XYZ file of C-alpha atoms in Angstrom:
502
model
C -0.010 0.037 0.002
C 0.999 3.497 -0.480
C 3.092 4.755 2.341
C 1.323 7.519 4.167
C 1.687 9.823 7.142
C -1.077 12.076 8.342
C -1.871 15.145 6.124
C -2.549 17.157 9.128
C -1.747 20.648 7.534
C -2.203 20.889 3.973
C -1.471 24.383 4.084
C 1.752 23.969 5.495
C 2.755 21.443 3.005
C 1.794 23.696 0.220
C 3.578 26.683 1.645
C 6.657 24.721 2.324
C 6.687 22.799 -1.054
C 5.445 25.516 -3.809
C 5.088 28.828 -2.421
C 8.535 30.182 -2.808
C 8.673 29.246 -6.609
C 5.360 31.041 -7.687
C 4.920 34.877 -8.767
C 4.179 37.321 -6.140
C 0.464 37.620 -7.789
C -0.198 34.106 -7.502
C 1.375 33.893 -4.011
C -1.350 36.695 -2.904
C -4.201 34.309 -4.564
C -2.539 31.199 -2.736
C -2.537 33.087 0.588
C -6.302 33.701 0.270
C -6.820 30.073 -0.854
C -4.958 29.098 2.360
C -6.949 31.207 4.690
C -9.897 29.507 3.440
C -8.406 25.919 3.883
C -7.403 27.120 7.354
C -11.215 27.654 8.183
C -12.189 24.320 6.721
C -9.165 21.940 7.094
C -8.860 19.443 9.917
C -7.004 16.370 10.396
C -7.466 13.824 7.571
C -8.376 10.071 7.663
C -5.841 8.171 9.302
C -5.330 4.752 7.280
C -3.973 1.544 8.290
C -0.687 1.178 5.930
C 2.032 -1.195 5.666
C 3.037 -0.106 9.440
C -0.709 -1.321 10.388
C -1.372 2.017 12.570
C -4.740 2.463 14.127
C -6.913 5.624 13.799
C -8.942 8.256 15.827
C -12.208 9.556 15.473
C -10.690 12.997 15.432
C -8.652 12.163 12.471
C -11.696 11.659 10.318
C -14.898 13.269 11.527
C -14.679 16.212 9.089
C -12.613 15.013 6.377
C -15.563 13.309 4.699
C -17.665 16.171 4.678
C -17.614 16.829 0.679
C -17.756 12.864 -0.096
C -21.216 11.606 -0.281
C -23.133 10.847 2.820
C -23.206 7.043 3.642
C -26.531 5.665 2.635
C -29.685 5.746 5.013
C -32.133 3.215 3.339
C -31.900 -0.117 1.180
C -31.953 1.992 -2.171
C -29.235 4.497 -1.130
C -27.002 1.715 -0.119
C -26.856 0.255 -3.441
C -25.578 3.590 -4.542
C -22.062 3.326 -3.674
C -21.492 0.455 -6.509
C -24.068 2.362 -8.844
C -22.186 5.698 -8.479
C -19.143 3.757 -10.120
C -20.827 1.512 -12.482
C -23.445 3.762 -13.749
C -24.172 2.987 -17.476
C -23.904 6.738 -18.342
C -20.196 6.651 -17.576
C -19.409 3.249 -19.131
C -17.920 3.072 -22.938
C -18.740 0.933 -25.679
C -16.023 -0.990 -27.237
C -15.673 1.368 -29.961
C -15.630 4.288 -27.768
C -12.796 2.723 -25.663
C -10.819 1.886 -28.828
C -10.908 5.718 -29.853
C -9.685 6.544 -26.553
C -7.158 3.992 -26.619
C -6.027 5.958 -29.929
C -5.937 9.140 -28.143
C -3.786 7.794 -25.599
C -0.883 6.743 -27.701
C 1.954 8.277 -27.927
C 1.789 10.184 -24.707
C 3.429 10.316 -21.479
C 1.815 9.173 -17.865
C 3.319 10.652 -14.868
C 2.656 8.088 -12.278
C 3.226 9.520 -8.657
C 3.743 6.574 -6.327
C 5.650 5.823 -3.036
C 9.082 4.491 -4.178
C 10.295 3.269 -1.065
C 10.166 -0.571 -1.980
C 12.331 -2.264 -4.754
C 10.074 -5.111 -5.375
C 7.078 -2.579 -6.073
C 9.456 -0.261 -8.026
C 10.373 -3.227 -10.220
C 6.967 -4.086 -10.794
C 6.102 -0.332 -11.924
C 9.027 -0.717 -14.292
C 7.578 -3.649 -15.709
C 4.277 -2.171 -15.970
C 6.171 0.910 -18.038
C 7.771 -1.659 -20.089
C 4.225 -3.159 -20.975
C 2.366 0.013 -21.719
C 5.057 1.089 -24.068
C 4.894 -2.061 -26.007
C 1.082 -2.117 -26.287
C 0.510 1.608 -26.561
C 3.633 3.591 -26.691
C 2.753 5.344 -23.646
C 5.588 6.488 -21.588
C 4.929 5.758 -18.022
C 7.394 7.781 -15.614
C 7.079 6.529 -12.230
C 7.697 9.890 -9.766
C 8.879 8.239 -6.603
C 7.393 9.993 -3.600
C 8.408 9.473 0.140
C 4.646 10.224 1.008
C 1.646 10.310 -0.802
C 0.924 13.556 0.625
C 3.297 15.237 -1.540
C 1.151 14.525 -4.581
C -1.822 15.927 -2.650
C -0.078 19.394 -2.119
C 0.992 19.529 -5.510
C -2.620 19.100 -7.103
C -3.729 21.300 -4.580
C -1.319 24.070 -5.214
C -2.320 23.916 -8.966
C -5.753 24.156 -8.305
C -4.995 27.380 -6.156
C -2.850 28.581 -9.248
C -5.949 28.032 -11.515
C -3.949 25.424 -13.358
C -7.016 23.431 -14.172
C -5.954 21.387 -17.210
C -2.057 21.116 -17.501
C -1.521 19.429 -14.022
C 1.912 17.560 -13.340
C 0.235 14.540 -11.612
C -1.496 12.375 -14.340
C -2.067 8.887 -11.952
C -1.510 8.478 -8.289
C -1.253 5.787 -5.995
C -3.587 6.554 -3.229
C -5.808 5.353 -0.379
C -7.348 6.386 2.740
C -6.461 9.669 4.247
C -5.204 10.801 1.121
C -8.267 9.944 -1.014
C -10.449 11.691 1.713
C -8.145 14.754 1.401
C -8.243 14.890 -2.278
C -11.974 14.197 -2.470
C -12.652 16.977 -0.021
C -10.759 19.597 -1.999
C -12.354 18.234 -4.989
C -8.877 17.386 -6.696
C -10.030 14.219 -8.437
C -11.531 13.364 -11.591
C -14.933 11.851 -11.205
C -16.864 9.039 -13.029
C -14.136 7.546 -14.947
C -13.587 4.285 -13.232
C -16.681 2.425 -15.141
C -15.214 3.439 -18.578
C -12.384 0.886 -17.795
C -13.260 -2.473 -19.468
C -11.341 -4.425 -17.044
C -13.237 -2.913 -14.076
C -15.800 -5.413 -14.413
C -13.114 -8.336 -13.653
C -13.276 -7.161 -10.165
C -17.041 -8.156 -9.891
C -18.071 -4.707 -8.060
C -21.767 -5.846 -7.837
C -20.595 -8.706 -5.461
C -17.604 -6.904 -3.948
C -18.723 -3.495 -2.569
C -14.997 -3.083 -1.160
C -13.970 -2.378 -4.712
C -16.093 0.894 -4.663
C -15.437 1.899 -1.093
C -11.963 3.244 0.378
C -11.632 2.503 4.069
C -15.564 2.906 4.384
C -16.010 6.011 1.997
C -17.737 5.643 -1.445
C -15.177 6.175 -3.976
C -17.914 7.715 -6.451
C -15.875 6.499 -9.374
C -12.865 8.494 -8.373
C -10.430 5.586 -7.929
C -9.894 2.241 -9.394
C -8.811 -0.710 -7.261
C -5.275 -1.907 -7.975
C -4.503 -4.348 -4.901
C -6.030 -5.565 -1.614
C -5.390 -7.491 1.476
C -7.851 -9.606 2.918
C -8.370 -11.143 6.571
C -6.965 -14.965 5.932
C -7.661 -17.525 8.572
C -4.870 -20.441 8.999
C -5.713 -23.580 10.819
C -3.928 -26.939 11.990
C -6.027 -30.171 12.551
C -6.617 -30.450 16.125
C -6.431 -34.424 15.731
C -2.711 -33.849 15.279
C -2.605 -32.494 18.563
C -4.906 -34.796 20.786
C -4.409 -38.317 19.681
C -5.407 -40.944 22.084
C -2.800 -43.173 23.614
C -3.531 -45.933 21.163
C -2.764 -43.833 17.983
C 0.711 -43.127 17.012
C 0.320 -39.245 17.056
C 3.666 -38.412 14.738
C 2.235 -40.791 12.292
C -1.041 -39.222 12.136
C 0.304 -35.751 11.791
C 2.501 -37.102 8.915
C -0.627 -38.257 7.148
C -2.371 -35.129 7.582
C 0.308 -33.158 5.920
C 0.703 -35.426 3.190
C -0.117 -34.011 -0.367
C -2.607 -36.978 -0.975
C -5.006 -35.390 1.596
C -7.174 -32.896 -0.245
C -7.377 -29.397 0.759
C -11.065 -29.471 1.528
C -10.377 -32.599 3.607
C -7.636 -30.957 5.477
C -9.845 -27.872 6.502
C -13.241 -29.506 6.958
C -13.289 -29.085 10.821
C -12.319 -25.483 10.590
C -15.154 -23.213 11.295
C -16.450 -21.163 8.113
C -18.311 -18.448 9.246
C -18.637 -16.357 12.311
C -21.447 -18.362 13.972
C -19.406 -21.788 13.482
C -16.285 -19.877 15.168
C -18.200 -19.904 18.238
C -19.433 -23.269 18.067
C -15.963 -24.409 17.286
C -14.454 -22.476 20.307
C -17.015 -24.176 22.515
C -16.118 -27.789 21.357
C -12.445 -27.027 21.347
C -11.723 -24.727 24.300
C -8.608 -22.899 24.718
C -7.512 -23.503 21.050
C -8.383 -19.958 19.788
C -7.735 -16.481 20.628
C -7.298 -13.166 19.387
C -4.921 -10.105 19.911
C -5.703 -7.302 22.161
C -6.948 -4.074 21.038
C -5.903 -1.430 19.969
C -3.677 -3.708 17.540
C -4.689 -3.463 14.238
C -5.023 -7.209 13.492
C -7.477 -7.417 16.747
C -9.730 -4.447 15.421
C -9.821 -6.139 12.088
C -11.200 -9.321 13.615
C -13.586 -7.260 15.714
C -14.783 -5.335 12.959
C -15.379 -8.548 10.831
C -17.343 -9.703 13.693
C -19.470 -6.396 13.829
C -20.287 -6.631 10.263
C -21.239 -10.352 9.957
C -22.887 -10.272 13.202
C -25.369 -7.765 11.989
C -26.100 -9.256 8.567
C -29.933 -9.586 9.745
C -30.196 -6.206 10.517
C -32.046 -3.546 8.011
C -29.970 -1.824 5.143
C -30.603 1.397 6.937
C -28.998 0.314 10.216
C -26.181 -1.591 8.074
C -25.453 1.571 6.583
C -24.585 3.308 9.586
C -21.265 1.237 9.904
C -19.944 3.580 7.142
C -20.886 6.757 8.907
C -19.359 8.384 11.816
C -20.568 6.492 14.896
C -23.668 7.971 16.694
C -25.295 6.944 20.096
C -28.080 5.340 17.869
C -25.899 3.310 15.691
C -23.950 2.117 18.643
C -27.280 0.857 20.320
C -28.332 -0.706 16.779
C -24.853 -2.664 16.353
C -22.710 -3.135 19.336
C -24.967 -5.457 21.214
C -24.591 -8.225 18.649
C -20.620 -8.073 19.178
C -20.727 -7.904 22.979
C -23.107 -10.780 23.089
C -21.007 -12.688 20.845
C -17.493 -11.928 22.574
C -19.387 -12.634 26.056
C -20.170 -16.070 24.932
C -16.644 -16.759 23.076
C -14.244 -15.304 25.633
C -14.619 -18.290 28.302
C -13.655 -20.604 25.595
C -10.651 -18.959 24.437
C -7.027 -19.483 25.121
C -6.526 -19.018 29.051
C -10.433 -18.628 29.299
C -9.989 -15.067 27.740
C -8.124 -13.719 30.627
C -5.058 -13.084 28.416
C -4.761 -12.065 24.812
C -2.070 -12.150 22.427
C 0.005 -8.940 21.946
C 0.189 -8.981 18.369
C -0.184 -11.070 14.991
C 3.264 -12.234 15.365
C 2.297 -13.424 18.968
C -0.765 -15.112 17.597
C 1.267 -16.696 14.888
C 3.778 -18.002 17.718
C 0.922 -19.543 19.814
C -0.227 -21.469 16.578
C 3.591 -22.672 15.734
C 3.880 -23.673 19.497
C 0.779 -25.738 19.367
C -1.263 -24.033 22.056
C -3.973 -22.770 19.857
C -5.049 -24.255 16.391
C -6.698 -21.492 14.383
C -5.293 -17.933 13.818
C -5.839 -15.060 11.345
C -3.683 -12.592 9.238
C -3.858 -9.736 6.787
C -0.407 -10.925 4.883
C -1.601 -14.208 3.513
C 1.999 -14.896 1.999
C 3.378 -14.870 5.574
C 1.796 -18.545 6.007
C 3.669 -20.429 3.549
C 6.842 -18.551 4.424
C 6.419 -19.320 7.973
C 5.987 -23.023 7.315
C 9.067 -23.113 5.436
C 10.807 -21.465 8.271
C 9.318 -24.093 10.518
C 7.574 -21.449 12.485
C 4.222 -23.084 11.645
C 3.327 -26.728 11.403
C 3.656 -28.497 8.053
C 0.020 -29.203 7.970
C -1.257 -25.466 8.554
C -3.638 -24.620 5.741
C -5.016 -21.143 4.914
C -8.968 -20.526 4.328
C -11.242 -17.626 4.075
C -14.627 -17.232 5.972
C -17.515 -17.978 3.775
C -19.373 -14.759 5.224
C -16.750 -12.567 4.150
C -13.250 -11.166 4.624
C -12.416 -7.863 6.011
C -10.425 -6.166 3.267
C -8.231 -3.256 2.762
C -8.145 -2.124 -0.772
C -5.347 0.316 -2.311
C -6.296 2.522 -5.515
C -5.130 4.658 -8.369
C -6.641 8.070 -8.894
C -6.640 10.616 -11.841
C -6.574 14.070 -10.858
C -9.248 16.625 -12.033
C -6.670 18.384 -14.034
C -4.354 15.703 -15.370
C -2.763 16.759 -18.566
C -2.814 13.277 -20.062
C -6.146 11.736 -18.537
C -6.933 9.637 -21.534
C -3.500 8.024 -21.245
C -3.980 7.681 -17.483
C -7.122 5.779 -18.030
C -5.292 3.317 -20.306
C -2.541 2.689 -17.899
C -5.278 2.233 -15.248
C -7.151 -0.434 -17.133
C -3.895 -2.221 -17.988
C -3.209 -2.264 -14.349
C -6.423 -4.050 -13.873
C -5.762 -6.690 -16.732
C -5.639 -10.255 -15.848
C -1.915 -10.148 -17.064
C -0.831 -7.252 -14.887
C -2.818 -8.566 -11.938
C -1.479 -12.232 -12.082
C 1.980 -10.474 -12.505
C 1.741 -8.139 -9.615
C 0.640 -11.331 -7.303
C 3.880 -13.278 -8.064
C 5.731 -13.570 -4.745
C 8.973 -13.008 -6.693
C 7.542 -9.836 -8.372
C 5.513 -8.060 -5.530
C 3.316 -10.684 -3.648
C 0.327 -8.270 -3.792
C -3.064 -9.820 -3.809
C -5.162 -9.267 -6.995
C -8.606 -7.401 -6.872
C -9.994 -9.360 -9.579
C -12.586 -11.951 -8.712
C -10.784 -14.898 -9.931
C -13.386 -17.366 -9.493
C -15.239 -15.614 -12.259
C -12.339 -15.946 -14.954
C -11.733 -18.748 -17.291
C -9.567 -21.925 -16.066
C -6.918 -20.892 -18.356
C -6.737 -17.215 -16.725
C -6.913 -18.758 -13.382
C -3.761 -20.524 -13.940
C -1.953 -17.312 -14.488
C -2.531 -16.663 -10.628
C -0.996 -20.192 -9.562
C 2.435 -21.325 -9.301
C 3.873 -24.645 -10.919
C 4.084 -26.000 -7.197
C 1.587 -23.932 -4.960
C 2.748 -24.279 -1.344
C 0.109 -26.477 0.387
C -0.423 -24.209 3.145
C -1.225 -21.198 0.606
C -4.908 -20.190 0.077
C -6.049 -21.796 -3.153
C -6.060 -19.366 -5.965
C -9.753 -20.076 -6.693
C -10.961 -19.292 -3.484
C -14.268 -17.392 -3.417
C -13.466 -14.154 -1.254
C -16.499 -11.895 -0.429
C -14.890 -8.563 0.539
C -16.220 -6.820 3.357
C -15.817 -3.039 3.060
C -13.764 -1.361 6.135
C -16.438 0.218 8.406
C -15.886 4.148 8.871
C -12.753 4.612 10.798
C -14.709 6.233 13.997
C -15.771 2.458 14.735
C -12.042 1.489 15.372
C -11.783 3.880 18.038
C -15.149 3.239 19.747
C -14.540 -0.437 19.580
C -11.066 -0.508 21.271
C -12.520 1.911 23.804
C -15.282 -0.027 24.717
C -13.531 -3.464 24.535
C -11.183 -2.169 27.138
C -13.717 -1.050 29.300
C -15.531 -4.213 29.231
C -12.634 -6.983 29.073
C -9.339 -5.162 29.798
C -9.273 -5.439 33.303
C -9.470 -9.272 32.986
């Protein structure tokens, strides 16, 4: 995901980065703009990026004012997807072909975090391919922080540069999306024009049209994702009777001749089964203690899935700033579930793991049999390092996986917006997504619904010898959108009040 820091003061970024280079008259214009921004600006959304930082309500309460409000009834809830996929925004094949012709022989300045050699290498591969296919020169403008691109576009808008912006495409998510949307710095309604956007199956995966709970309104195209993935070791390998050879049985469970489905047949497949499984296998599951990011991810997954029987109007409040009413509507189901679950956890819920690493260590040491992670690629790597048992298997819950999506966006004043669309569409191609997912290239999970692809296309996402513990490439992942960030702080605070003293 793009590296970000809190963009608390856009006017300071603007002044430090751009004012000294502008004419005096322009500086006066910017000063008036900065006064206006001072009156409006507040802390932007805080997004859980690679460092997995949690967020506070104060950071987000006003950043979303100019983004469409969360929906309040069944029809409005569907608008988050409809706004992106609206037929009025889509293009015919002929129209798209014409756009591709207009895009040829242009340059696209792609502003993206440049701190990872593997990611940089993948972008170089992208540049080579779009050059071959469309004669588009993709230039990677390496950023230390995505807020640099935000401040640049804001400066251009304040200087009345509405057509010749220097940023054609930007890698973005969370807080920076909220900031750019707030100041109306992004092109709208273009995502539905991309032919490959349909490969994400957005009508079934609403997470593709929400950025940390906020509707994208066609301003961002999904590029990659991380989903909450569970991993499991069969309990039979731990609790053999004295008449059974334990080591022999564990070996049999790990052998490739055992089918994947057979190896996870006793694992829970949804939130209700998880509670039943924990009661049948007391002490064999736990989760990290809030405010750990992974802990909050599990609790938000539970909050969403435990309230699926509520009305669409009530469920839509998950994507709004928390109110006393939404707390009363949604939190009781979570607390009731946890009250019933905790006595059956590791150490009867009196102690909790400190982090995802500690959780994995408990599985590796055989103290528990079920864990979860946002970094699915860690599981086979941990098995190979002997940190997890050989018979560990990854799976996703059938009622959904909380997903963090990262996106690309086109500024409203991009000089080469047609070429930027072509590049964004190629980023969503089967070829580019499969290449990105390769562990040797980047290892970033695809946003495509692989289960909807042809068998031949699915093979592109697999390796010649897929690691037995890896999540199968054709797994059906129902992506659950992140709730509004204000829920994270609330859940953490209230959890500590209820269970923290234990």
